[in-house]
Short mmCIF file of C-alpha atoms and ligand atoms in Angstrom, two decimals:
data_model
loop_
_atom_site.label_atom_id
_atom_site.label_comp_id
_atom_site.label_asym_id
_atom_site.label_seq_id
_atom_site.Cartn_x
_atom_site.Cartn_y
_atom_site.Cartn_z
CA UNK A 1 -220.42 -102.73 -37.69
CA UNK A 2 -222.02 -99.69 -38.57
CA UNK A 3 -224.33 -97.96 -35.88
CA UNK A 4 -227.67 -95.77 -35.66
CA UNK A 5 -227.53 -92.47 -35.53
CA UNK A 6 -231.22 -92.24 -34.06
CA UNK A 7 -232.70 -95.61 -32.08
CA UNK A 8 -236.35 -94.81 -31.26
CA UNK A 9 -237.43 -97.83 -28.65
CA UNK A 10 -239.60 -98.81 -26.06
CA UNK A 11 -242.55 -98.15 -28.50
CA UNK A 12 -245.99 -99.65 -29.63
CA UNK A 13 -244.51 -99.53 -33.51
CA UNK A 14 -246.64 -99.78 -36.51
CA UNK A 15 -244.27 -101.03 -39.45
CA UNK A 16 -247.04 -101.02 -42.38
CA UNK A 17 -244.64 -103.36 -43.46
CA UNK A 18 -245.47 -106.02 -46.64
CA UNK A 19 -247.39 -103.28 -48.37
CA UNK A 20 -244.73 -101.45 -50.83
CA UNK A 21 -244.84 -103.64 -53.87
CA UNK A 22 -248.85 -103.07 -53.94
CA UNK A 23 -251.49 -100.72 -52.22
CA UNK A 24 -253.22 -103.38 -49.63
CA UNK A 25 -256.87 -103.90 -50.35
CA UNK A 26 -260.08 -105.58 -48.15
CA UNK A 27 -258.34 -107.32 -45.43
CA UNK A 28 -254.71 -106.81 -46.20
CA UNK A 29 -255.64 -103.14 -45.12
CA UNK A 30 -256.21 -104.34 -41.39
CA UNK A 31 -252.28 -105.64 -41.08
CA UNK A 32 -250.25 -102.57 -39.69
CA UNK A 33 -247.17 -104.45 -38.47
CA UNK A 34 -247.95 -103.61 -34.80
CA UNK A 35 -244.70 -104.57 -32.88
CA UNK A 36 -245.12 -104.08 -28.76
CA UNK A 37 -241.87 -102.36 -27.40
CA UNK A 38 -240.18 -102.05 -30.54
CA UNK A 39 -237.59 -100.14 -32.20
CA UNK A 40 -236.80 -98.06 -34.87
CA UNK A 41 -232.91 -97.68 -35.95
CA UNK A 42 -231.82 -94.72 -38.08
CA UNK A 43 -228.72 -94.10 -40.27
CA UNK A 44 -228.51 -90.82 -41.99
CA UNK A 45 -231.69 -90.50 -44.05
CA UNK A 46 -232.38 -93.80 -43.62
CA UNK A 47 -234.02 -97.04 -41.74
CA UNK A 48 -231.90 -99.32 -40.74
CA UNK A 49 -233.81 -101.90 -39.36
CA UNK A 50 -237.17 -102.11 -37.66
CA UNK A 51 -237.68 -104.76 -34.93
CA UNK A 52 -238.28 -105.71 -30.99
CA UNK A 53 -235.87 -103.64 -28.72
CA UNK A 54 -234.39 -107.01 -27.99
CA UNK A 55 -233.90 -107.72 -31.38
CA UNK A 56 -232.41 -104.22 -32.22
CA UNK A 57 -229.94 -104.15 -29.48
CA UNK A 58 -228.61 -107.63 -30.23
CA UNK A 59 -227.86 -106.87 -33.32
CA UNK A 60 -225.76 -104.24 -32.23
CA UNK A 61 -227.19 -101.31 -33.99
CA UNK A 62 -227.12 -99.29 -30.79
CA UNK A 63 -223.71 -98.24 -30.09
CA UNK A 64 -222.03 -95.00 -28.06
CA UNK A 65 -222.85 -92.68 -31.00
CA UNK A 66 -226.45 -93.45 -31.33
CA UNK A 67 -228.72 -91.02 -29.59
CA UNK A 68 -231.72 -92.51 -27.97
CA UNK A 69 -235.27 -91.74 -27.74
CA UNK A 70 -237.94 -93.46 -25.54
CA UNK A 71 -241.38 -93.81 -26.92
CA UNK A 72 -242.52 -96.19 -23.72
CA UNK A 73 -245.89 -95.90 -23.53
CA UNK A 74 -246.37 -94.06 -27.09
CA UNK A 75 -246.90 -95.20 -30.16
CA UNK A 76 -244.19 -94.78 -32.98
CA UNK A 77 -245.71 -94.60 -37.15
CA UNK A 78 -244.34 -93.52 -40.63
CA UNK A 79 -245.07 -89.94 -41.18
CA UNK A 80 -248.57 -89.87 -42.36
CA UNK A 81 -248.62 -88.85 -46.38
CA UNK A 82 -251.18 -86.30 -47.73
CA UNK A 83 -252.04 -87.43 -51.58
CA UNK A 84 -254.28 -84.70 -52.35
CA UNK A 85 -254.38 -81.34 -51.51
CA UNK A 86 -254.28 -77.36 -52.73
CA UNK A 87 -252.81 -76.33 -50.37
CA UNK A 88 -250.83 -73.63 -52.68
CA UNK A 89 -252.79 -70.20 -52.51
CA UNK A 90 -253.08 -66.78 -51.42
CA UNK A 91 -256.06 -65.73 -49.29
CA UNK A 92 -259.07 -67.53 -47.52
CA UNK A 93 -262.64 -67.66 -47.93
CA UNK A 94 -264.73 -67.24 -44.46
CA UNK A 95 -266.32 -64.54 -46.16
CA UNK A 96 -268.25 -67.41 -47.81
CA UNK A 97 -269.68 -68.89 -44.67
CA UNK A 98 -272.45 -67.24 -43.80
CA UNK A 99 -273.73 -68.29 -47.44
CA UNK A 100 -273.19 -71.93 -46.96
CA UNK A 101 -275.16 -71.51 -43.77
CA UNK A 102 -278.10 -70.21 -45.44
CA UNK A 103 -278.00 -73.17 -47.76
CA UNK A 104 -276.43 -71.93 -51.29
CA UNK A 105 -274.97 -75.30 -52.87
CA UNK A 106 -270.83 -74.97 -53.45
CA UNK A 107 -271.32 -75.02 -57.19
CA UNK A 108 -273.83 -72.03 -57.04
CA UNK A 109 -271.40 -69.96 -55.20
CA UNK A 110 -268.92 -70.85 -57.98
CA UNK A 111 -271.17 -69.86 -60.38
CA UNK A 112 -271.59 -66.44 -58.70
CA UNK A 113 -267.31 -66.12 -59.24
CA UNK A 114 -267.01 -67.02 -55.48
CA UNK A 115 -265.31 -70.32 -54.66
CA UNK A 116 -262.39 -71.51 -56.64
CA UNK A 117 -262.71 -68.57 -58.37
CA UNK A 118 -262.39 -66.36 -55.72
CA UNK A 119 -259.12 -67.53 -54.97
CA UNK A 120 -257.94 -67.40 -58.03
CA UNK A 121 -257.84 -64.22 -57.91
CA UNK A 122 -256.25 -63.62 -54.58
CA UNK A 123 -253.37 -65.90 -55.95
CA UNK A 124 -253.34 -64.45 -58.84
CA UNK A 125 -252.68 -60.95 -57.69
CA UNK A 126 -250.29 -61.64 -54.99
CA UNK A 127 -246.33 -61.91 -55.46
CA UNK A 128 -244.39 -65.23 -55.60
CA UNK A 129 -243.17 -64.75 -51.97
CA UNK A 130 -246.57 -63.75 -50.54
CA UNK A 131 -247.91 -67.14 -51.93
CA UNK A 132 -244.88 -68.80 -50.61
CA UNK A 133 -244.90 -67.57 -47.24
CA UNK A 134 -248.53 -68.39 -46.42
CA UNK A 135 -247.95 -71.41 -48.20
CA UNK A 136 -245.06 -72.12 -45.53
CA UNK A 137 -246.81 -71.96 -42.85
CA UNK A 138 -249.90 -74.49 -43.70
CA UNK A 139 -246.70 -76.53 -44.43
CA UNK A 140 -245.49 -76.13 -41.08
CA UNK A 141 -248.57 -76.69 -39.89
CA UNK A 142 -249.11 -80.42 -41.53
CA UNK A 143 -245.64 -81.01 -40.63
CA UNK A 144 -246.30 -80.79 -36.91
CA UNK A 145 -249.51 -82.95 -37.71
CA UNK A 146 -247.74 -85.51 -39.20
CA UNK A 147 -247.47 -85.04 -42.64
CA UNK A 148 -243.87 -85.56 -43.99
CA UNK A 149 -244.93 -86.03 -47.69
CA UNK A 150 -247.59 -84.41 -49.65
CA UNK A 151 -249.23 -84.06 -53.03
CA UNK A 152 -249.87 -80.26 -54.19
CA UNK A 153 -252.17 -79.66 -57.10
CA UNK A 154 -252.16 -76.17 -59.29
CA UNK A 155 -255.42 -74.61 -60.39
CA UNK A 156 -256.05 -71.61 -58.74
CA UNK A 157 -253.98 -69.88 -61.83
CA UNK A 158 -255.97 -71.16 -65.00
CA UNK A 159 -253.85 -69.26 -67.43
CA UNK A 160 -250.68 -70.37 -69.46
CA UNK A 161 -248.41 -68.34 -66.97
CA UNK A 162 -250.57 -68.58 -63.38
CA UNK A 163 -250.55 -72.14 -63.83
CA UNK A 164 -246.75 -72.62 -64.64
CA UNK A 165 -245.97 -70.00 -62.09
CA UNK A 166 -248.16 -72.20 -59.64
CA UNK A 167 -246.20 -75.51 -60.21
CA UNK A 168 -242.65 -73.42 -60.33
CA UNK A 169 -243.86 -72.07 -56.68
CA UNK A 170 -244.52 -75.65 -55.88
CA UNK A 171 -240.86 -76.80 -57.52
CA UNK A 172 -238.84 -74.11 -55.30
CA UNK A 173 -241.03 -75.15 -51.58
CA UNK A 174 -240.29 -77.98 -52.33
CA UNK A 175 -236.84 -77.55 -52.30
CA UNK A 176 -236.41 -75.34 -49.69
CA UNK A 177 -238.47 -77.35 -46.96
CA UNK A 178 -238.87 -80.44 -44.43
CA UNK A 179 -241.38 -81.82 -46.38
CA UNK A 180 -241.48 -83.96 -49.59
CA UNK A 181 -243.91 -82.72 -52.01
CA UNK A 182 -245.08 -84.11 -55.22
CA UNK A 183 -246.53 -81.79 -57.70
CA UNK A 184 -249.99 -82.61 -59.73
CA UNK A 185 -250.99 -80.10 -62.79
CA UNK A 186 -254.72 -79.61 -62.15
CA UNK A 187 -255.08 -76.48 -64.76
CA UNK A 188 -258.87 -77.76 -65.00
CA UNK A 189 -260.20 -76.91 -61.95
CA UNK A 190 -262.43 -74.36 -63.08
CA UNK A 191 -263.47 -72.42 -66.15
CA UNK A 192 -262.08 -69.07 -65.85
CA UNK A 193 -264.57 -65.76 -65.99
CA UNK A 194 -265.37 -64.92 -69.86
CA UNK A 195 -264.63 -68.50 -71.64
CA UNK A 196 -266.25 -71.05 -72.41
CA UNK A 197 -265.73 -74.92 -71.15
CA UNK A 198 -264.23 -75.68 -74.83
CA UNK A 199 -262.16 -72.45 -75.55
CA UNK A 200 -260.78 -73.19 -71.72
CA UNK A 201 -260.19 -77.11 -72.59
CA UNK A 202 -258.36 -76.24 -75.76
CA UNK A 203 -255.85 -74.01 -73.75
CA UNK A 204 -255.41 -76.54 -71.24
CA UNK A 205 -254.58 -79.31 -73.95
CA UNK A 206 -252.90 -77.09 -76.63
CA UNK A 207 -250.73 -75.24 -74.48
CA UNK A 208 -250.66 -75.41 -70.64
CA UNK A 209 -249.90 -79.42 -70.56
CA UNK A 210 -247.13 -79.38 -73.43
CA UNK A 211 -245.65 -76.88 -71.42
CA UNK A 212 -245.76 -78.80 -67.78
CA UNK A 213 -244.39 -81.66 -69.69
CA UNK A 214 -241.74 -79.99 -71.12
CA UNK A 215 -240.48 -78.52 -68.70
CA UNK A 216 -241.17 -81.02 -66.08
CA UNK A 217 -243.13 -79.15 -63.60
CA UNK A 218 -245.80 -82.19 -62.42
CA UNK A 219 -246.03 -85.62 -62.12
CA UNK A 220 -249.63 -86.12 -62.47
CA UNK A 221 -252.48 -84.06 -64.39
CA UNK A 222 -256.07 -83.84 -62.23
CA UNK A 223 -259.00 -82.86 -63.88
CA UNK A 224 -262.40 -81.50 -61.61
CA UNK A 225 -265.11 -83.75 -63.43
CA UNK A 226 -268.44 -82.75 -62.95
CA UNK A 227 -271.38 -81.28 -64.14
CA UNK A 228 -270.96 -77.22 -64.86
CA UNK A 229 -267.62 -77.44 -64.61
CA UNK A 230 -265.69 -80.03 -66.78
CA UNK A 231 -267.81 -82.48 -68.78
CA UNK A 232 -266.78 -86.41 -68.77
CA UNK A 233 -266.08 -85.80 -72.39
CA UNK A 234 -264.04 -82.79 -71.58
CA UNK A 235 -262.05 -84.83 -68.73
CA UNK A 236 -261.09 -87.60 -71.00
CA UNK A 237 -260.06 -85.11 -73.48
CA UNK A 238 -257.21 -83.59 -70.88
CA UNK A 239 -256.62 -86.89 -69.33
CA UNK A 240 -255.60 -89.02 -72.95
CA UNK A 241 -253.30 -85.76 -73.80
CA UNK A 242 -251.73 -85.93 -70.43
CA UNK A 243 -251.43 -89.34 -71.13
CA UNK A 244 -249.70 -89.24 -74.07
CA UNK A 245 -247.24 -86.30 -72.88
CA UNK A 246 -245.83 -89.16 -70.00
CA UNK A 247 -247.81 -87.65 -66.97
CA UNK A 248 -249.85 -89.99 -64.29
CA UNK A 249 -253.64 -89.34 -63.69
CA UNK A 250 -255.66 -88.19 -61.13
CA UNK A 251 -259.58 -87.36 -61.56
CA UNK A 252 -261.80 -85.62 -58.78
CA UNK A 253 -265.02 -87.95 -59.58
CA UNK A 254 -268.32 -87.60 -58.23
CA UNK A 255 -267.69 -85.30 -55.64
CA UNK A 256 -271.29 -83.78 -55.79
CA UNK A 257 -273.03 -85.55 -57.79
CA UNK A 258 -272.90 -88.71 -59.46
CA UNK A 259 -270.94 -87.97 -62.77
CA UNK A 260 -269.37 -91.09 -64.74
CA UNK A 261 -266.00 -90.19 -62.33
CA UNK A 262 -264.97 -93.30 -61.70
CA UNK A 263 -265.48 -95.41 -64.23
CA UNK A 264 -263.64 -92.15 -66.79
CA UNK A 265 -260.87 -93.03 -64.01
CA UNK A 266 -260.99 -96.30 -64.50
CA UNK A 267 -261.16 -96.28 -68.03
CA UNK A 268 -258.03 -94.10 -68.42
CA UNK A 269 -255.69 -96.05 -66.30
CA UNK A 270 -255.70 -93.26 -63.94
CA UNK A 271 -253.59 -93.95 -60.83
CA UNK A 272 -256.41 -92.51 -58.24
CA UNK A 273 -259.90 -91.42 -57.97
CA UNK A 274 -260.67 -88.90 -55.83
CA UNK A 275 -263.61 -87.43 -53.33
CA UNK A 276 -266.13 -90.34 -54.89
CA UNK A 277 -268.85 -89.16 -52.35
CA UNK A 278 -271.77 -90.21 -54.94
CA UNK A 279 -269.56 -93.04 -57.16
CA UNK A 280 -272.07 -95.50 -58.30
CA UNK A 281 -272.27 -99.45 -57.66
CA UNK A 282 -270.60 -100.05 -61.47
CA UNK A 283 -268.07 -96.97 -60.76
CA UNK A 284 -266.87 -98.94 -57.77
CA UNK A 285 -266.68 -102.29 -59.37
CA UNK A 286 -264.52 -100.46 -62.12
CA UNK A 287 -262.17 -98.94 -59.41
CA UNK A 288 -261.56 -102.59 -58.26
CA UNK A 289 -261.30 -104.29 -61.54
CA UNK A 290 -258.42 -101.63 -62.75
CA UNK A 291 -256.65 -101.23 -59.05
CA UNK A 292 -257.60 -97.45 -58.94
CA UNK A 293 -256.57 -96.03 -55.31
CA UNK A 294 -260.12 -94.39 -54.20
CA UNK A 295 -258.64 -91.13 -52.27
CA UNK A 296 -261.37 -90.64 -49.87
CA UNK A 297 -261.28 -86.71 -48.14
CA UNK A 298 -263.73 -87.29 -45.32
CA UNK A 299 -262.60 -83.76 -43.70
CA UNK A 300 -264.20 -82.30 -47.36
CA UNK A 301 -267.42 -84.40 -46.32
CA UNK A 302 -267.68 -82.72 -43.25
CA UNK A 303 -266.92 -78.92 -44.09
CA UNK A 304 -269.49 -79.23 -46.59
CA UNK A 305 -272.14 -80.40 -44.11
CA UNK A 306 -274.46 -82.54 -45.90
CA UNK A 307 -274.03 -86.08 -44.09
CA UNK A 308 -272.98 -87.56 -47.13
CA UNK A 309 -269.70 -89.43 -46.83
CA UNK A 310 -267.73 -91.99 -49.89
CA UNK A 311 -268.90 -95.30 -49.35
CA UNK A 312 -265.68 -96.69 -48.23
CA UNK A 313 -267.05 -100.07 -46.89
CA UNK A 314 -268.66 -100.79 -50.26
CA UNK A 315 -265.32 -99.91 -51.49
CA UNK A 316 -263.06 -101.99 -49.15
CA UNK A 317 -265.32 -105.06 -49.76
CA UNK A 318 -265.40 -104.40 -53.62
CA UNK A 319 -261.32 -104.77 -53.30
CA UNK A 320 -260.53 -100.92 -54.17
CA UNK A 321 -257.67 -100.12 -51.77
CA UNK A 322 -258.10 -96.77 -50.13
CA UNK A 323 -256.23 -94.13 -48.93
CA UNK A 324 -257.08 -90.83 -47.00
CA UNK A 325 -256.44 -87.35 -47.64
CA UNK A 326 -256.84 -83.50 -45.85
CA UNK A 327 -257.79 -81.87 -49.50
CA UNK A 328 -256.79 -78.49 -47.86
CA UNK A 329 -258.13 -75.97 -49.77
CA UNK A 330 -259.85 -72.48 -48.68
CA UNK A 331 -262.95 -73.63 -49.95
CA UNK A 332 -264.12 -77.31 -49.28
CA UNK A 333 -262.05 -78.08 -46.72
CA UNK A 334 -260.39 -75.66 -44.97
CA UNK A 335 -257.84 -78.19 -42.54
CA UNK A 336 -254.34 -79.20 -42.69
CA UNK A 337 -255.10 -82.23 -40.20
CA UNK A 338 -254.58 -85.93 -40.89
CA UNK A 339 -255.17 -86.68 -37.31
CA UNK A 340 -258.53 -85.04 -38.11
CA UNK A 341 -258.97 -87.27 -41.42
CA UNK A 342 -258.19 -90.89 -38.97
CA UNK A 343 -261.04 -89.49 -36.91
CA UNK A 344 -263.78 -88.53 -39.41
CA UNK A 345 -262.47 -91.87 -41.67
CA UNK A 346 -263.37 -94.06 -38.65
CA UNK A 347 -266.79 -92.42 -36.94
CA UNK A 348 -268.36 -91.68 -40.83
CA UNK A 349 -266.60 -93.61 -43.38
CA UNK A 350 -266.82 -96.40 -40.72
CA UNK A 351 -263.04 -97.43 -41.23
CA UNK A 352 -261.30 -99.41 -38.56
CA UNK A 353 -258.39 -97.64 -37.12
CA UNK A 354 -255.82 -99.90 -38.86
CA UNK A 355 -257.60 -99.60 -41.72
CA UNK A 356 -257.66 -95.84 -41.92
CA UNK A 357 -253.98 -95.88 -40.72
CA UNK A 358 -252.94 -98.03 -43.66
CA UNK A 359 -255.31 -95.31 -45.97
CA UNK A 360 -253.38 -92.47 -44.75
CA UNK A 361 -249.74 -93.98 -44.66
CA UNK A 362 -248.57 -96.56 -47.36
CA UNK A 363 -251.63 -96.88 -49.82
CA UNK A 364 -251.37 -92.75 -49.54
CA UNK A 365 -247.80 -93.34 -50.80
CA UNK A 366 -249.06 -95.67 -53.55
CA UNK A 367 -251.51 -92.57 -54.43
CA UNK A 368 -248.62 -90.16 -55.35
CA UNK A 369 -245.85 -92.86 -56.39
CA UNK A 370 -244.02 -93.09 -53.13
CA UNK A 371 -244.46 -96.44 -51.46
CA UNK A 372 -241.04 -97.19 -52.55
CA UNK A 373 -239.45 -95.04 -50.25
CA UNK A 374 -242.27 -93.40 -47.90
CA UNK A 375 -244.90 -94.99 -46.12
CA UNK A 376 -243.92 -97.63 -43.84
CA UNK A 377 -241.12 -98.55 -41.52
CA UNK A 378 -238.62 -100.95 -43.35
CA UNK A 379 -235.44 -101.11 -43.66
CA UNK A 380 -233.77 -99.28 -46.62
CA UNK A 381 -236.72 -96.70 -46.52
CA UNK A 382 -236.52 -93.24 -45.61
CA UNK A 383 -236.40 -92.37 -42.06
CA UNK A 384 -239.78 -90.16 -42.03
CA UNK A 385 -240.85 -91.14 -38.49
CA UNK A 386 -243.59 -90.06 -35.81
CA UNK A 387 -243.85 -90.50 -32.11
CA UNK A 388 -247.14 -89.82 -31.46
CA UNK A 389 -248.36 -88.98 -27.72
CA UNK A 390 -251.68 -91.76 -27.86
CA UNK A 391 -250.86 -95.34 -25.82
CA UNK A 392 -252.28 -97.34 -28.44
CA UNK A 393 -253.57 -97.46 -31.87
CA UNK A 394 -257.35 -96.64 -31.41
CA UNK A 395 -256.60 -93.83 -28.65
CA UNK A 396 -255.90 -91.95 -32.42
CA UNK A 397 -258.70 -92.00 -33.64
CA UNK A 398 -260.63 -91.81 -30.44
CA UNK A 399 -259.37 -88.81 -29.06
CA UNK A 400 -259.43 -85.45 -31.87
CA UNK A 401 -259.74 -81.34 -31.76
CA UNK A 402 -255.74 -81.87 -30.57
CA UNK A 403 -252.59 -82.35 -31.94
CA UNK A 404 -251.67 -86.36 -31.06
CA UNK A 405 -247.75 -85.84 -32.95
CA UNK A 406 -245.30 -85.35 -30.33
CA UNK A 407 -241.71 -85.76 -32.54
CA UNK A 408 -241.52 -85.84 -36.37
CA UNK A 409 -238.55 -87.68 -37.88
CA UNK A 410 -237.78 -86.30 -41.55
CA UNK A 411 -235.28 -88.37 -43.39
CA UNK A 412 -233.19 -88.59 -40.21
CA UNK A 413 -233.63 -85.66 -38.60
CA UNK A 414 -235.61 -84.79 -35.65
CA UNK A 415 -237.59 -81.74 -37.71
CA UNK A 416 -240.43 -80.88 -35.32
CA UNK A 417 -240.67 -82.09 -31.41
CA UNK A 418 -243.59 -80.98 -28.91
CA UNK A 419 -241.50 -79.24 -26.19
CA UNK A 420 -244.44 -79.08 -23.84
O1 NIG B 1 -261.26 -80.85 -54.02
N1 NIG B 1 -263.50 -79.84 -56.04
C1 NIG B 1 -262.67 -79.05 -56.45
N2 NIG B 1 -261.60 -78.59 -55.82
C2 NIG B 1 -261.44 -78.58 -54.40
C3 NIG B 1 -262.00 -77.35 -53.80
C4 NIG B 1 -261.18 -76.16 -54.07
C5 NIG B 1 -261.74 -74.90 -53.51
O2 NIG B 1 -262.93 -74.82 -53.12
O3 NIG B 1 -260.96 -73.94 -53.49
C6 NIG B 1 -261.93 -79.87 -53.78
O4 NIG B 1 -262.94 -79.92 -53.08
FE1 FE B 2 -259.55 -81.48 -54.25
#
């Protein structure tokens, strides 16, 4: 009989079992799988069963080889997945604070070549291994949060070579590090200094995306729709030749104001919509009616301190199934925290705790094409694991401003443990 390497027991376990095949919507987002004392068996990467401690030691998957953790009085998750950040740049931004204090709007520091813009250039000018090394360390960073699979967009290049550059950089952390990360072509992100939005569209479209495809450097294309910066028009201009090259779709809709986001998602067959913090009645209807996964970024909400927040209950009753996201970036939100996201999804987006825990673990997997291996604790998936230092499910929510993850479990191995 072949043994665990790894039995994790003792545990209040949340499986987010039954959810792989599709993302859970309204109520099917409430059932996490909660198991009391239960156990999680590991083989190499791998699950290799999920179940009471009873059950699991019965079986007999708990022999003299298998090392043993106890997670008594903890509670045991998947690794939380991140499906939308940028988290790949050089530089930061506080400099722009004190201007969002005084009340100048995102887009008008954009417009002054601050923003996005501003860190384009810092990425732009520094060296592969400068990018990669700060890069590394918001990696680490998410990793002892949680995060053991994440979605990285390009777009602070927006050039032919930046932006390939961006997604090789991407490519080689990838395969160099703990975490799994899934790469998302976002060359329209901005307009760069000097060009207009249709010189800039016809680059993106003429060159830049033949080029990802060909040389398969992202999964998914992202386009930043909104007013003064790409049109819907523009947006479904990118998105059909993205299409048509083989790549999945993402869209950042309505993030500040309301645009025609959603329903351009919607109408594309795009796999998610994303920030949606003004999405109209009829854009959310059109989510639901095409099974687009709403990414909601509640942390972005918050940095940009104007008490407006995606209507996620709307959402959730309108059948869109959601999932949750950090969106670190040096601009709108500044975080590498999913523990952060549970909290802000459940006191402003109004989620329940299992419902923001199913957001952030297997309908996040859905988000970047994952579920089938990430997300939830079944057997046959990977063994991406957390013990997390909380006695029950809504102490993790409940409790924020410090790390919750005691142990992190990356296919198999024990990648990241509190030693306090
Ligand atoms: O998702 N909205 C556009 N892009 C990012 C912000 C990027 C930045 O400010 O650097 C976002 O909010
Ligand atoms: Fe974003």
């Amino acid at each position: 009989m072949v043994q665990a390497d790894l039995l994790i027991h003792s545990g209040t376990v949340a499986t987010l079992a039954g959810h792989s095949a599709q993302p859970a919507r309204g109520r099917e987002m409430s059932s996490v799988g909660l198991i009391e004392g239960g156990a999680v068996a590991v083989r190499g990467e791998n699950i290799l069963a999920v179940g009471t401690e009873a059950e699991i030691r019965r079986a007999g998957w708990a022999g003299r080889e298998t090392r043993e953790i106890d997670a008594r009085g903890k509670l045991v998750l998947p690794g939380f997945v991140d499906p939308h950040t940028h988290v790949l740049y050089a530089g930061s931004r506080e400099n722009e604070l004190a201007m969002k204090l005084a009340g100048t709007p995102y887009l008008d520091i954009l417009r002054q070549g601050g923003g996005i813009l501003a860190t384009v250039r810092s990425t732009t000018q520094a060296k592969d291994e400068e990018i990669k090394a700060q890069t590394r360390k918001r990696l680490a960073e998410m990793l002892r949060q949680g995060t053991t699979t994440l979605e990285i967009k390009s777009g602070y290049g927006l050039s032919v070579t930046e932006e390939l550059r961006e997604l090789r950089l991407i490519k080689e952390l990838d395969g160099e590090g703990v975490q799994d990360l899934v790469p998302t072509f976002m060359g329209a992100h901005a307009i760069p200094a000097g060009r207009s939005e249709e010189e800039y569209t016809d680059l993106v479209v003429g060159e830049m995306l033949p080029r990802v495809a060909r040389e398969s450097l992202a999964e998914y294309c992202d386009v930043f729709c909104e007013r003064g910066v790409f049109s819907p028009e523009t947006s479904l201009k990118i998105l059909h030749k993205a299409r048509e090259l083989g790549l999945k779709l993402k869209v950042h809709a309505d993030e500040l104001e309301s645009s025609g986001g959603a329903e351009l998602a919607a109408q594309v067959g795009a796999v998610s919509a994303e920030h949606l913090l003004r999405a109209t009645e009829a854009g959310i209807r059109a989510l639901a009616a095409q099974n687009v996964i709403a990414v909601l970024l509640p942390a972005t909400s918050f940095n940009l301190a104007q008490n407006l927040y995606a209507r996620a209950k709307a959402m959730l009753e309108a059948g869109v199934p959601l999932a949750l996201a950090t969106d670190a970036n040096p601009g709108s939100s500044p975080t590498e925290s999913m523990p952060l996201v549970l909290t802000l999804a459940c006191l402003y987006l109004k989620l329940s705790p299992e419902e923001a825990l199913t957001a952030a673990t297997i309908n996040a997997a859905h988000a970047v094409g994952r579920a089938g291996v990430v997300g939830s604790l079944e057997a046959g998936k990977r063994a991406d694991i957390l013990i997390l230092d909380v006695p029950n499910l809504d102490y993790l929510p409940y409790h924020f401003g410090s790390n919750p993850v005691e142990t992190v479990v990356k296919r198999g191995r024990i990648a990241w443990r509190d030693q306090l």
